[in-house]
Amino acid sequence: MVSPRTIRNLKREWRNNWLAKIGVALVVAILLVAVFAPLLAPYNPRSQSLEDSRLPPMGFTETENSTSSQFVNGSVQVVSERTTVNATWDHPLGTNQLGQDMLSRVIYGARTSLLVGALGTLLAMLIGVPIGLVAGYYRGRVDDALMRFADVMLAFPSLVLAVALVGLWQQAVWRIPDPFVAAGLAPSMPPDIVLPGTVIVVVGLVTWVWFARVARGEALSVREEEYVKAARSLGASDAFVIRKHVLPNSVTPILVLGTIQVAAIILLESALSYLGFSGTSLSWGFDINQGRDYLATAWWIATVPGLAIVLAVIGINLVGDWLRDALDPGLGGEGGSGA
Amino acid sequence: MSHSNGVASRQDVLRVRDLSTRFFTDEGQVNAVESVSFDVRDGEILGIVGESGSGKSVTALSLIDLVESPGRVTSGQLWYRNADLAEEFSDAADGEFVDLRALPTRVRRALRGPSFSMVFQDPMSSFNPSIPVGEQIAEAVEVQRRARANPRSTRSRTQGYGLGRYLLDSVVPTLDYTDDESHERAVELLEQVGIPDPEQRAREYPHQFSGGMLQRAMIAQALAGEPDVLIADEPTTALDVTIQAQILNLLRDIQEERDMSVLMITHDLGVIARMCDRVCVMYAGEVVERGTLEDVFDRPTHPYTEGLLGSIPDLDDPAPRLQPIEGNVPSLLDSEMGDRCYFADRCPKAMTECLQHPPEYEAEGSAEHRARCVLADHPYDEREALPPDYFEAGRPAETGPVDGGTDDDRPAEEAQQND
Amino acid sequence: MTDDPLVRVESLQKYYYEQDTFVDRLLGREPQSVKAVDGVSFDIAPGETLGLVGESGCGKSTTGETLLALREATGGHVYFEGEDVFAMGDDDRQRFRRRAQVVFQDPYSSLDPRMTVGDIVAEPLQIHGQSDREGRRERAKELLERVGLSASQVDRYPSEFSGGQRQRVGIARALALEPEFVVLDEPVSALDVSVQAQVLNLLEDLQEEFGLTYLFIAHDLSVVRHICDRVAVMYLGEIVEIGETDDIFEDPQHPYTQALLESVPRAATSEHGRRVDALAGDVPSPRNPPAGCHFHTRCPYAREACREEPPAYDVGRNHEAACFRLDESHAYWESTPIAQNAADSEGADGVGESTGPDESPSEAD
């Protein structure tokens, strides 16, 4: 499936493109963090400790004005107190309003974001690619019908559609036992990985159109290749031709789109969580939502997960760009006619 | 045939000496043109014939300095006869001749049009699809007109077309780079190349033209600067045979009318035979044989030329069996070329001495018949013959690189055509 | 040559429709037909090679693909050993697919770049139900050897081969099912002459060895003369002349055939400076072909009668041409000649090959 030339192109692009290296480094780092979250997180991300609430990240000091009423000499007095809250190495990224460790939360949030991104993209691919391939391969009325439907889907702002769908359906949540906890390696950590099932299905449903369009475009061009004609002249069925020729030769742009869609879905999931349509409380978007009320007093509650989203999206997009440049047949890849 | 004799006494307009052009690709250095020498004379049609990857198109692009990265002309001289230039650049001059490669880039660029112009294989991709054909030819006319008014200044040719003018043009569409005079000239040129109803056609867009008509338009554009040398790179390859006949007639007519020199690059030996006075045969980046048409067609000395002629089915006589050249066109990767005769692995008459790269020998026939083959010097000696499986046995890796190589040189080949 | 024909084509038609999209229908536009193949008849005897020549856009490739039922015919019949190909049921159609094969022009686009040549050559076997992978691989090796490649190359990808070698792979694939009939659609046009000669020799050898029947589609007349037993010349979707190769080349009857032969540059010194009386104008657009004889816009002998009705040719094994001039008693001789100028500008108006219907990219050869 992967020809030596493809590998050569990947290597060449790797050599010439330092952005690709940054992207891959970021994505690999986030992946490792997500996988080994129970071992890396210093605290259970859900455990609260109110006396440690709203500690700032390292390097920052926060002053806090608090007023309290006290009984002094039989009368009520309003006492104004000015306290200084210092960051501690116990919570390098600070804590949120519930005293939960931000570092642990960001680490666990990576799991949710990447899983939703990956599973959502996979679902979108599973829906979109076959529809697109069939539309492009058969053209005509099939194509007209499928693509008009896709256009209608595209015309809807995906976030609005997603909100409507999440609102419409029950919040389903999938719980998968965390293998590290089950193996007793991290006994104090949450025992389950909580996956927001509804969100995954919804992001898949609102983004499959992109895959359908790309797959259709590829199928339209691949079906004109003579090797497709050759296979048909041999009596191959349409299903055989699509599976054996059209799909493998459409894979590259679909893959590239896939990486970019993972990033887009992470953003979409964050947006949904931010709006409160989340199935889990361990998500970057959820934390941003939580931090919204404290922007003036504890900016880091929203900013830290926000930065995590930015880094993940940039990293994934850089990888996508690298794949696109390296796999672009226009750069002297396989196929093409002439000479 | 007296035609050829007349040509011999004419003066050279361009002398190419040891021209080498290389492409520096990821796969390695590709020697697309390897130490090529030939002359172009006044008022002749010189043919360069070769198969794909032989370096014929890159040779043409090297002459007018249009080789694109990762390619570069690495050595050689291009002596162009031009008294004015020779006077102005006396350092680079030898009598009336001046070495183009020693001239500043802006001067070379200014020579495209009035000295050299080019007709490409694919007329469809050579015109901008969104501008009327007449307009594009008028632009070429305008460039030449301005160049003549102030020779060899790039500035003068683009004068009045800076950013401000560009912005103005987008607001006020009547302010064209070209004026009425250039337009009239463009229509005139279209008429000269046999386009019916040229006034009307000048206003049409490339997609409204057929392939043959567009090729005529491209020739008109190339004639805009009244060049000394017209380089035609596979001008009829994309055309049908009846249209090809029209275009070949047209090229011959304008060549005779203007007494231009034409450098005709093609893979079609029939086109060469009909059009050319003298011929260079290229193989693997080298000129392997050159001479008059009779020298090359009736007294081929190099086994490659012989093989090429034996490969074409004869329209007037269905020979029972073709005599093809065995094997494949070699890779031009420097690392795989070695120091032997590049044709030795396909040559039916390869001898031990062919493992040394042969020089250019004088060959039987006219005074200018040359061949890069030892057979021009002494006859084939069977006792010296290489064993038939020498190249397969001696270099087990050959099956790989040879196959892969032909693909590797395609980027270079494409680069030539994409211009 | 008295046997029944292996392939018989009767009044084959293939029209494409433009302005036939959803939007066009919404806007109530009439679909416009492009007559790529407009009533073509010929037959091919077992073991012979029939050449189909013509310029780009004349419909020769479409004819080849339509008669193999790769494109749906608009009208007409194709009989393979007397059986109507278009009326075949699934089983018969599958059997026909085994026996009739095709080799395409473009050695780059005709091989799937993501499959090894071994898989490509063995693909027909897989489609036709040979599930034993090892057996398929052995057969692929055998076929590769047969077409002059090495069995050790079975695991390589097409991009590692040169154009000529790829064309050999395409031929090996066509031979995998041991067919009787092969449509060769410009099999050597994309190749360099030295390699072209190798492939032509290979095709001749294979024909002899396996008793193949060829339909050889080409635009290169020298190649056609070399390899074909009989030749049909096409112009704008119709056959204008058909006959034994020697008859066509030595005694062409149709003015178009004559002009075609006249135009070809010969690779000989006697060719030098030869001025060809080139045909005027371009090939008219198949969207709007001229009435009567399609060739009258470019024909040096055109008369009024040529505009009125199309000439026909007899289907048979004789040398036939579709031209009124061959009938000494035809009304043609009484009618007035068409001024060449008028014909010229009319011809030039046709947009020719440049904007062919997008349904038939193969026509842009």
PDB file of N, CA, C and O in Angstrom, chain A residues 5 8 12 15-16 332 335-339, chain B residues 26-27 52 404 407-408 410-411 413-414 417:
ATOM      1  N   ARG A   5       8.369   5.073  -3.075  1.00  0.00           N
ATOM      2  CA  ARG A   5       8.435   6.473  -3.448  1.00  0.00           C
ATOM      3  C   ARG A   5       7.737   7.359  -2.420  1.00  0.00           C
ATOM      4  O   ARG A   5       8.204   8.450  -2.084  1.00  0.00           O
ATOM      5  N   ARG A   8      10.010   7.827   0.353  1.00  0.00           N
ATOM      6  CA  ARG A   8      11.070   8.763  -0.011  1.00  0.00           C
ATOM      7  C   ARG A   8      10.565  10.195   0.101  1.00  0.00           C
ATOM      8  O   ARG A   8      11.244  11.074   0.618  1.00  0.00           O
ATOM      9  N   ARG A  12      11.924  13.165   2.448  1.00  0.00           N
ATOM     10  CA  ARG A  12      12.423  14.415   1.910  1.00  0.00           C
ATOM     11  C   ARG A  12      11.720  15.592   2.591  1.00  0.00           C
ATOM     12  O   ARG A  12      12.356  16.542   3.015  1.00  0.00           O
ATOM     13  N   ARG A  15      13.013  16.124   6.013  1.00  0.00           N
ATOM     14  CA  ARG A  15      14.305  16.807   6.062  1.00  0.00           C
ATOM     15  C   ARG A  15      14.143  18.303   5.853  1.00  0.00           C
ATOM     16  O   ARG A  15      14.771  19.102   6.523  1.00  0.00           O
ATOM     17  N   ASN A  16      13.310  18.668   4.887  1.00  0.00           N
ATOM     18  CA  ASN A  16      13.238  20.070   4.494  1.00  0.00           C
ATOM     19  C   ASN A  16      12.295  20.889   5.361  1.00  0.00           C
ATOM     20  O   ASN A  16      12.239  22.085   5.224  1.00  0.00           O
ATOM     21  N   GLY A 332       5.823  14.931  -7.809  1.00  0.00           N
ATOM     22  CA  GLY A 332       6.600  13.865  -8.436  1.00  0.00           C
ATOM     23  C   GLY A 332       6.303  12.514  -7.841  1.00  0.00           C
ATOM     24  O   GLY A 332       7.173  11.656  -7.789  1.00  0.00           O
ATOM     25  N   GLY A 335       1.865   7.831 -10.531  1.00  0.00           N
ATOM     26  CA  GLY A 335       0.787   8.228 -11.414  1.00  0.00           C
ATOM     27  C   GLY A 335       1.212   9.336 -12.352  1.00  0.00           C
ATOM     28  O   GLY A 335       2.392   9.597 -12.551  1.00  0.00           O
ATOM     29  N   GLY A 336       0.255   9.992 -12.941  1.00  0.00           N
ATOM     30  CA  GLY A 336       0.567  11.044 -13.892  1.00  0.00           C
ATOM     31  C   GLY A 336       0.900  10.429 -15.227  1.00  0.00           C
ATOM     32  O   GLY A 336       1.371   9.296 -15.304  1.00  0.00           O
ATOM     33  N   SER A 337       0.632  11.137 -16.268  1.00  0.00           N
ATOM     34  CA  SER A 337       0.899  10.608 -17.592  1.00  0.00           C
ATOM     35  C   SER A 337       1.883  11.517 -18.284  1.00  0.00           C
ATOM     36  O   SER A 337       2.369  12.477 -17.732  1.00  0.00           O
ATOM     37  N   GLY A 338       2.178  11.162 -19.473  1.00  0.00           N
ATOM     38  CA  GLY A 338       3.034  12.025 -20.269  1.00  0.00           C
ATOM     39  C   GLY A 338       4.390  11.430 -20.522  1.00  0.00           C
ATOM     40  O   GLY A 338       4.533  10.221 -20.587  1.00  0.00           O
ATOM     41  N   ALA A 339       5.382  12.228 -20.622  1.00  0.00           N
ATOM     42  CA  ALA A 339       6.753  11.902 -20.996  1.00  0.00           C
ATOM     43  C   ALA A 339       6.874  11.664 -22.476  1.00  0.00           C
ATOM     44  O   ALA A 339       6.117  10.964 -23.066  1.00  0.00           O
TER      45      ALA A 339
ATOM     46  N   ASP B  26      16.852  15.022  -5.926  1.00  0.00           N
ATOM     47  CA  ASP B  26      17.028  14.245  -4.698  1.00  0.00           C
ATOM     48  C   ASP B  26      17.674  12.902  -4.969  1.00  0.00           C
ATOM     49  O   ASP B  26      18.381  12.352  -4.127  1.00  0.00           O
ATOM     50  N   GLU B  27      17.374  12.368  -6.158  1.00  0.00           N
ATOM     51  CA  GLU B  27      17.915  11.044  -6.479  1.00  0.00           C
ATOM     52  C   GLU B  27      19.393  11.121  -6.882  1.00  0.00           C
ATOM     53  O   GLU B  27      20.043  10.112  -7.009  1.00  0.00           O
ATOM     54  N   SER B  52      12.521  10.427 -25.787  1.00  0.00           N
ATOM     55  CA  SER B  52      12.300  11.187 -24.557  1.00  0.00           C
ATOM     56  C   SER B  52      13.446  10.916 -23.590  1.00  0.00           C
ATOM     57  O   SER B  52      13.945   9.797 -23.503  1.00  0.00           O
ATOM     58  N   GLY B 404      14.208   1.894 -12.876  1.00  0.00           N
ATOM     59  CA  GLY B 404      13.803   3.021 -12.057  1.00  0.00           C
ATOM     60  C   GLY B 404      14.250   4.329 -12.679  1.00  0.00           C
ATOM     61  O   GLY B 404      13.570   5.327 -12.589  1.00  0.00           O
ATOM     62  N   ASP B 407      12.119   6.571 -14.884  1.00  0.00           N
ATOM     63  CA  ASP B 407      11.107   7.351 -14.214  1.00  0.00           C
ATOM     64  C   ASP B 407      11.721   8.560 -13.529  1.00  0.00           C
ATOM     65  O   ASP B 407      11.133   9.614 -13.475  1.00  0.00           O
ATOM     66  N   ASP B 408      12.928   8.348 -13.039  1.00  0.00           N
ATOM     67  CA  ASP B 408      13.569   9.424 -12.309  1.00  0.00           C
ATOM     68  C   ASP B 408      13.866  10.623 -13.188  1.00  0.00           C
ATOM     69  O   ASP B 408      13.926  11.739 -12.714  1.00  0.00           O
ATOM     70  N   ARG B 410      12.012  11.736 -15.404  1.00  0.00           N
ATOM     71  CA  ARG B 410      10.802  12.397 -15.883  1.00  0.00           C
ATOM     72  C   ARG B 410      10.630  13.808 -15.326  1.00  0.00           C
ATOM     73  O   ARG B 410      10.206  14.686 -16.049  1.00  0.00           O
ATOM     74  N   PRO B 411      10.953  14.043 -14.058  1.00  0.00           N
ATOM     75  CA  PRO B 411      10.808  15.420 -13.596  1.00  0.00           C
ATOM     76  C   PRO B 411      11.581  16.398 -14.470  1.00  0.00           C
ATOM     77  O   PRO B 411      11.085  17.466 -14.803  1.00  0.00           O
ATOM     78  N   GLU B 413      12.342  16.009 -17.575  1.00  0.00           N
ATOM     79  CA  GLU B 413      11.656  16.104 -18.862  1.00  0.00           C
ATOM     80  C   GLU B 413      10.414  16.982 -18.748  1.00  0.00           C
ATOM     81  O   GLU B 413      10.111  17.775 -19.629  1.00  0.00           O
ATOM     82  N   GLU B 414       9.730  16.839 -17.616  1.00  0.00           N
ATOM     83  CA  GLU B 414       8.536  17.648 -17.427  1.00  0.00           C
ATOM     84  C   GLU B 414       8.905  19.111 -17.248  1.00  0.00           C
ATOM     85  O   GLU B 414       8.221  19.996 -17.741  1.00  0.00           O
ATOM     86  N   GLN B 417       9.030  20.955 -20.329  1.00  0.00           N
ATOM     87  CA  GLN B 417       7.817  21.194 -21.083  1.00  0.00           C
ATOM     88  C   GLN B 417       6.882  22.149 -20.386  1.00  0.00           C
ATOM     89  O   GLN B 417       6.009  22.722 -21.004  1.00  0.00           O
TER      90      GLN B 417
END
